[in-house]
Each structure stands twice: as structure tokens, then as C-alpha cells.
PDB file of C-alpha atoms in Angstrom:
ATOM      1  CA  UNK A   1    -122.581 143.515 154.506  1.00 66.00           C
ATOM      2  CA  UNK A   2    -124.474 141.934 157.061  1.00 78.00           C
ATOM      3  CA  UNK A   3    -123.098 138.788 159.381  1.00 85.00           C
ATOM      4  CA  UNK A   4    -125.834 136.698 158.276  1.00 85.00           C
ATOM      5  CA  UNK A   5    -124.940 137.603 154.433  1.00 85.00           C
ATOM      6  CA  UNK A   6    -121.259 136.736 154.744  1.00 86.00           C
ATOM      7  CA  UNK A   7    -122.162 133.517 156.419  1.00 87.00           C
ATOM      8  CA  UNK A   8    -124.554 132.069 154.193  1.00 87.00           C
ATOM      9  CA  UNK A   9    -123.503 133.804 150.522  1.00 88.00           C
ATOM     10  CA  UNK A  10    -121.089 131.246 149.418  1.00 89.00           C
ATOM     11  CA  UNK A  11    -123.016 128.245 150.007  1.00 89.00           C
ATOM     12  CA  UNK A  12    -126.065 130.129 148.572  1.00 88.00           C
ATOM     13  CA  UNK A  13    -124.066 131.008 145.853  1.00 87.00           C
ATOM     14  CA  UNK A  14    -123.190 127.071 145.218  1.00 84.00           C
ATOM     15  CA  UNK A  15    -126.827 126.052 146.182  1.00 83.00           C
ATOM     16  CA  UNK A  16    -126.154 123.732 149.149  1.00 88.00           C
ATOM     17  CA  UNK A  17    -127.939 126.109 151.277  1.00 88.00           C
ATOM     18  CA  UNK A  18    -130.479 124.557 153.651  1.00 90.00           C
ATOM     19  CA  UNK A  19    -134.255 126.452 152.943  1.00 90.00           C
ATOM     20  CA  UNK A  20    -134.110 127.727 156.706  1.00 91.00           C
ATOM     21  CA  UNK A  21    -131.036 129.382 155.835  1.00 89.00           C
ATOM     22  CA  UNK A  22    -132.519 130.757 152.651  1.00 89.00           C
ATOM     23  CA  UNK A  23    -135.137 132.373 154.070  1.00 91.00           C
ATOM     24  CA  UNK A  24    -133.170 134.213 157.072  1.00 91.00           C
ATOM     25  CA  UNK A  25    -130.530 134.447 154.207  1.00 89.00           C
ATOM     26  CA  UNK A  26    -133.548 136.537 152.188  1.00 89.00           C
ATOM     27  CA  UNK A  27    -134.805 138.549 154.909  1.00 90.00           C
ATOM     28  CA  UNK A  28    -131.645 140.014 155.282  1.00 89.00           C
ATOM     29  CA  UNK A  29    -131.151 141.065 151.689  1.00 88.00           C
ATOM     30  CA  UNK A  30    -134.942 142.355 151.943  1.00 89.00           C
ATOM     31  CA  UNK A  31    -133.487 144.419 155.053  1.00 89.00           C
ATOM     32  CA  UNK A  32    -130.579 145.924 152.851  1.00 88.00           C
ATOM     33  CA  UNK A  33    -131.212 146.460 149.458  1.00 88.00           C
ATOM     34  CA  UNK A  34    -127.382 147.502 148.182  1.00 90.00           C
ATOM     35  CA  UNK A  35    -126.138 143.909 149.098  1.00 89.00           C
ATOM     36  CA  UNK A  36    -129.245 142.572 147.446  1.00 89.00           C
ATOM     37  CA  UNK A  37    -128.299 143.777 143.977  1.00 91.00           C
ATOM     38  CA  UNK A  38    -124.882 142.904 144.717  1.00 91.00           C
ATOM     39  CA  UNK A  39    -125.845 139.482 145.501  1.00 90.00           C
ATOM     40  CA  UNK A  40    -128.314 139.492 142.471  1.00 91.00           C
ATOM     41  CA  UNK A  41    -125.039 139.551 140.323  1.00 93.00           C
ATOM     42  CA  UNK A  42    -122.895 137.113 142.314  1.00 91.00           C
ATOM     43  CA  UNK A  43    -125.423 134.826 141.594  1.00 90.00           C
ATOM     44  CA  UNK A  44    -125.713 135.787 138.127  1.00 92.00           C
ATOM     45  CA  UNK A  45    -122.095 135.383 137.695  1.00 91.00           C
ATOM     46  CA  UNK A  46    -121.984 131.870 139.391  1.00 88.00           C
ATOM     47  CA  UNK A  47    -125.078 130.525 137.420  1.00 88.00           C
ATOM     48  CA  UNK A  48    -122.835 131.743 134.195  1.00 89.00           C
ATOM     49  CA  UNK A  49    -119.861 129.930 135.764  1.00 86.00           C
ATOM     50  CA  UNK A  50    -121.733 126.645 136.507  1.00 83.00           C
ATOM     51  CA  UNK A  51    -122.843 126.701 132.503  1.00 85.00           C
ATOM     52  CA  UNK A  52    -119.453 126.633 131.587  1.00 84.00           C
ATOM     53  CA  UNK A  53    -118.382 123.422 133.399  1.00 80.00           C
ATOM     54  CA  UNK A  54    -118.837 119.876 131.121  1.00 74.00           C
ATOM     55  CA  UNK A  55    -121.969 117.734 132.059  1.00 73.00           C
ATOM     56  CA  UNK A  56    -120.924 114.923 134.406  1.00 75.00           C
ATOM     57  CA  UNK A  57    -121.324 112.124 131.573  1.00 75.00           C
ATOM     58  CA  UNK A  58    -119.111 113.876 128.854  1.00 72.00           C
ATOM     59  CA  UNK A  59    -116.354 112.752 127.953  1.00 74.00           C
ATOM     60  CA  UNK A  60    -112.725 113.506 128.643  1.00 76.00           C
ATOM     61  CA  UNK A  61    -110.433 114.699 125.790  1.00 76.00           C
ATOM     62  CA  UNK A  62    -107.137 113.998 126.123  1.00 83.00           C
ATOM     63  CA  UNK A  63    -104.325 115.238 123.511  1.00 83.00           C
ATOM     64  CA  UNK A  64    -102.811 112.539 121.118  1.00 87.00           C
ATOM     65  CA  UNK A  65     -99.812 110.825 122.394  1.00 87.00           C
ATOM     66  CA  UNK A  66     -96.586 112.918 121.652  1.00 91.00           C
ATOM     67  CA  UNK A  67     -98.277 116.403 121.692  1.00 91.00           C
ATOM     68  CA  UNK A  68     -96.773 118.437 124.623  1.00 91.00           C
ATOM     69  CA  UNK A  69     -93.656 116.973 123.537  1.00 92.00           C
ATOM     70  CA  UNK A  70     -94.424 118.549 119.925  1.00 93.00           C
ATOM     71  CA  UNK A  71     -95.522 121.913 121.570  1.00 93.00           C
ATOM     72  CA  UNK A  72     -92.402 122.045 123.330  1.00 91.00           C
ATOM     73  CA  UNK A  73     -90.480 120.903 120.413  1.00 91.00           C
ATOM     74  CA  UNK A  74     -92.177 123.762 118.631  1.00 92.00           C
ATOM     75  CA  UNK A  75     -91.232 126.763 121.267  1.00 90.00           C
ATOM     76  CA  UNK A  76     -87.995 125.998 121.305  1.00 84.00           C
ATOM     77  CA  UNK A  77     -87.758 126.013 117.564  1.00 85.00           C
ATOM     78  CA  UNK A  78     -89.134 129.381 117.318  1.00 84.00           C
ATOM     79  CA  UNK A  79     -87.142 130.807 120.543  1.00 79.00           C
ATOM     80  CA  UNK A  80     -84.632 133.403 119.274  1.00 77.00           C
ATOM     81  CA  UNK A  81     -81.476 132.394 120.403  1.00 73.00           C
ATOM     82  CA  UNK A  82     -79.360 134.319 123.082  1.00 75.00           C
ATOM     83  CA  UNK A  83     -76.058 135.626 123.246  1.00 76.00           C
ATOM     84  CA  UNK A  84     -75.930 133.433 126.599  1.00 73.00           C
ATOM     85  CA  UNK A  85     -76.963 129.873 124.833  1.00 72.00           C
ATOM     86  CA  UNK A  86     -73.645 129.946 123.464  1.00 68.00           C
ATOM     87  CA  UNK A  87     -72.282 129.209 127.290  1.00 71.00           C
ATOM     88  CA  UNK A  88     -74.613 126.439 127.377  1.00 74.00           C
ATOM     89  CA  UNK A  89     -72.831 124.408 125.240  1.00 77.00           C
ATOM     90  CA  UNK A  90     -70.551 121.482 126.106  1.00 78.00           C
ATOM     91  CA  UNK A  91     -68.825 122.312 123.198  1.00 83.00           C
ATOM     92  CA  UNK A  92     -68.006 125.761 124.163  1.00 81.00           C
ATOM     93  CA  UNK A  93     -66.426 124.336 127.564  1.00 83.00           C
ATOM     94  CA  UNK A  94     -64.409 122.167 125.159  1.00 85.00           C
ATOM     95  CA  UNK A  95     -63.004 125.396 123.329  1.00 88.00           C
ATOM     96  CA  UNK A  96     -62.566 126.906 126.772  1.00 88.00           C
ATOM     97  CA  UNK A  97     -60.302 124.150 127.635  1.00 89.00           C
ATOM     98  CA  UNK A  98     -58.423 123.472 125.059  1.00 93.00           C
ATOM     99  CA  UNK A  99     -57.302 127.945 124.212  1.00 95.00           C
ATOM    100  CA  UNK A 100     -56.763 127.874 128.049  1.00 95.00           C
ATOM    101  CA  UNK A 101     -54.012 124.866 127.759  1.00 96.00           C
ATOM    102  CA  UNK A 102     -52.725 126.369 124.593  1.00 97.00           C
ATOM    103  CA  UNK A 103     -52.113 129.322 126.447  1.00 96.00           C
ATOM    104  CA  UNK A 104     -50.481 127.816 129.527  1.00 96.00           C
ATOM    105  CA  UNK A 105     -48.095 125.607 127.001  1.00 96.00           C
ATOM    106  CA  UNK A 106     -46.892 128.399 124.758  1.00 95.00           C
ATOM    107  CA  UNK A 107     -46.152 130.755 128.121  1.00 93.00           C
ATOM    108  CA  UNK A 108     -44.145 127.731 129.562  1.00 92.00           C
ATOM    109  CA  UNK A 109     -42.433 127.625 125.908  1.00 91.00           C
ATOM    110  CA  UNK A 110     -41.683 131.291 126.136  1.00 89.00           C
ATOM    111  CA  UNK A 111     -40.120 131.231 130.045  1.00 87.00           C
ATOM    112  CA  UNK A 112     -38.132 128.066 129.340  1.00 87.00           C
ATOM    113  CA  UNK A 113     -36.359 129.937 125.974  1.00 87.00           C
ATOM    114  CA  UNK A 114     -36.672 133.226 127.153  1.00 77.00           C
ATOM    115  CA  UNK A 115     -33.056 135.269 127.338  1.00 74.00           C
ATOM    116  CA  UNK A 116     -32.306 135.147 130.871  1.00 68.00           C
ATOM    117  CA  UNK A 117     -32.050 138.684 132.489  1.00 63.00           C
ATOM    118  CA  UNK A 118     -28.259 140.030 132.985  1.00 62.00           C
ATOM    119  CA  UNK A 119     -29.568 141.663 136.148  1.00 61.00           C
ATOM    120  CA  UNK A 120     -32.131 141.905 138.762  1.00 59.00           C
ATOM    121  CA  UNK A 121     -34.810 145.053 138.280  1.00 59.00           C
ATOM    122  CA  UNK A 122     -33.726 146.793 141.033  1.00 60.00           C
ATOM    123  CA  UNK A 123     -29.897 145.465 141.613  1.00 57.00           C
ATOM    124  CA  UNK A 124     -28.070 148.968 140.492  1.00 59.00           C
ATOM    125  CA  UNK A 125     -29.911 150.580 143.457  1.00 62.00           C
ATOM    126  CA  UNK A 126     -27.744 150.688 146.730  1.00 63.00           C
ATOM    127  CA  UNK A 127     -29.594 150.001 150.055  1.00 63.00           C
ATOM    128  CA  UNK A 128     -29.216 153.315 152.024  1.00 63.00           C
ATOM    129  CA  UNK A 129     -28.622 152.376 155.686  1.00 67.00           C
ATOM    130  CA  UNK A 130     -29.910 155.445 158.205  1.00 65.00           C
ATOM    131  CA  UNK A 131     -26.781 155.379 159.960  1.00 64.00           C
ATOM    132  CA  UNK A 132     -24.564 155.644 157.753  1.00 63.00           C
ATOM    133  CA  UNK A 133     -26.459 158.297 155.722  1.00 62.00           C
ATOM    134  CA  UNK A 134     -26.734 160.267 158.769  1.00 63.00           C
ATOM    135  CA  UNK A 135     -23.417 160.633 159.508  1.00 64.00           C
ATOM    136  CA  UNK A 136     -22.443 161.803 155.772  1.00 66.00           C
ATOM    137  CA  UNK A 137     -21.669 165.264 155.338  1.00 70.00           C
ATOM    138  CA  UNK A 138     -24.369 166.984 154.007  1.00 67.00           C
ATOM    139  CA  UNK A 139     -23.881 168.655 149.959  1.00 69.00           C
ATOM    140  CA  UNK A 140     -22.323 172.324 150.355  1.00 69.00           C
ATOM    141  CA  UNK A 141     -24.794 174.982 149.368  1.00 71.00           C
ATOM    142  CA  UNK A 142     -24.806 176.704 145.987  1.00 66.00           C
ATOM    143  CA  UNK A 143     -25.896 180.200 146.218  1.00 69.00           C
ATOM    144  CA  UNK A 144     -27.304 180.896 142.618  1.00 61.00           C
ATOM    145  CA  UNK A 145     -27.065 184.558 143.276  1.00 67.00           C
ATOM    146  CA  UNK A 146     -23.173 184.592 143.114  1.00 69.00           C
ATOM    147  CA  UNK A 147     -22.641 182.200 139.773  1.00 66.00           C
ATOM    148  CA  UNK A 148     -22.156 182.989 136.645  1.00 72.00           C
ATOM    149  CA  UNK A 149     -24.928 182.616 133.814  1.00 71.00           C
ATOM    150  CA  UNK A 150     -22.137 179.549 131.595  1.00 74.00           C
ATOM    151  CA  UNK A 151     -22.140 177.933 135.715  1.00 77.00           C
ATOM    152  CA  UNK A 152     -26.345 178.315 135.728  1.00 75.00           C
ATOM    153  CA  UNK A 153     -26.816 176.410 133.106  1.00 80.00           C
ATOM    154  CA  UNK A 154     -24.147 173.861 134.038  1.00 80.00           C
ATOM    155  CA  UNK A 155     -26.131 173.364 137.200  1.00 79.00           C
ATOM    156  CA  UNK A 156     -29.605 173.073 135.589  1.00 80.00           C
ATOM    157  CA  UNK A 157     -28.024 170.371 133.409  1.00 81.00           C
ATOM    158  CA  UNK A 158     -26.676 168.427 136.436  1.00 80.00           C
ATOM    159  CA  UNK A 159     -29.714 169.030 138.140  1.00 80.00           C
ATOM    160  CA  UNK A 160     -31.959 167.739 135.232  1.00 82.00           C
ATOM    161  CA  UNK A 161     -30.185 164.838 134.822  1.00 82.00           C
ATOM    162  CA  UNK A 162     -29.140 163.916 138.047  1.00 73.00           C
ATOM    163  CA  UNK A 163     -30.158 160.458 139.238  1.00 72.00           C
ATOM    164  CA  UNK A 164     -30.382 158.852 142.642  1.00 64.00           C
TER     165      UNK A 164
END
């Protein structure tokens, strides 16, 4: 489009254009007929929009009192609920609450009347000190080649069930 189109359409368009600007305004949509039809139907389009608008003496509706609290009132009666409304609630938080102190009372019941352990976890394990397990003398050698199938199996048992 032309500089002197894009200046003057849009108060063309709303009709506050002076009559010298009309004319130079016209001259150059006689000059370039493409943006002539095109802004043929921009006015067309904004005479249509100007119909639509209420005449300055009409008056103005306003809803009854109460009504966009009865439209609201009305979505949220026909929302489906959510799995995630149930959070919402105070009540929930309530339920929450009260399990989670149930919970902490009965495991305080249980470790105050629980049978006291005979023995720590780990207190038949002996603390192996490097030193002294250095200076051990290391477990003789079995050759398996030399013993006797009743001694085989007498190892694999020992070996099976042997326990550090």
C-alpha cells in the first residue's frame, strides 16, 4: 500500500477525515486500484460495524441484582467434580491430622511395650583388627586331588556351611 493510504485509512475508515485529506486520500486509490477494492471492503466492514453499536440515547440494560452471582452459582453446580476437590477440603486436612496422630500414638504404644532385644544386630560379629589378622597363620592348603571321595563331601559340607 501506498504511504498516503496507510496514513489516512483509519481515520477515513472512522470518518474524521478532513475533505483535503479525502481527496489526496482518493487520488491515491484512483492511482492503485488493488488497495482500492481492498479499501472498498474495509469500509464496508466498518459501516457494518458502526450499525451494530446502540444509538447514543438508548438505554443501558443492566442484569437484575443477584444474577452473576446465580450464573456462578449455576457453573459450579454443574462442574463435575475432581479427584483433586477432595484435597480442597478443610475436612480432609482434619482426617489428615487426626490418622497421622493415630499413627504416631499407636507406634509410641508399640516401642514402649515392645520385647526389648537380647542383643544388638550385629554384636556376634568380632571386629577384625589388620594387625592382628596379619600376623595369623594363614589356613593350610587342602589339595582335593589327594582326598578321598567320604573326605570331599565332608569338605563341601564345611564349606557350604561355613560362616564368618
Amino acid at each position: 500500500m501506498d504511504r498516503v493510504i496507510e496514513e489516512h485509512l483509519e481515520d477515513y475508515l472512522r470518518g474524521t477525515l478532513d475533505p483535503n485529506g479525502i481527496a489526496e486520500l482518493e487520488r491515491a486509490l484512483a492511482a492503485d486500484a488493488e488497495a482500492g477494492a481492498l479499501v472498498k471492503q474495509f469500509r464496508a466492514q466498518a459501516d457494518l460495524l458502526r450499525e451494530l453499536r446502540p444509538p447514543q440515547d438508548a438505554v443501558e440494560l443492566e442484569p437484575a441484582p443477584g444474577f452473576y452471582a446465580r450464573v456462578m452459582n449455576r457453573v459450579e453446580a454443574e462442574r463435575a467434580p475432581s479427584i483433586w476437590s477432595v484435597f480442597a477440603e478443610p475436612l480432609f486436612f482434619r482426617r489428615l491430622a487426626f490418622a497421622s496422630g493415630a499413627l504416631l500414638v499407636l507406634l509410641g504404644v508399640l516401642m514402649a511395650t515392645g520385647e526389648p532385644r537380647q542383643q544388638p544386630m550385629f554384636a556376634d560379629r568380632q571386629v577384625i583388627r589388620p594387625e592382628i589378622e596379619m600376623a595369623r597363620e594363614p589356613d593350610p592348603v587342602i589339595d582335593v586331588t589327594t582326598v578321598s571321595s567320604g573326605d570331599r563331601a565332608r569338605i563341601l559340607v564345611d564349606l557350604t556351611t561355613y560362616e564368618q
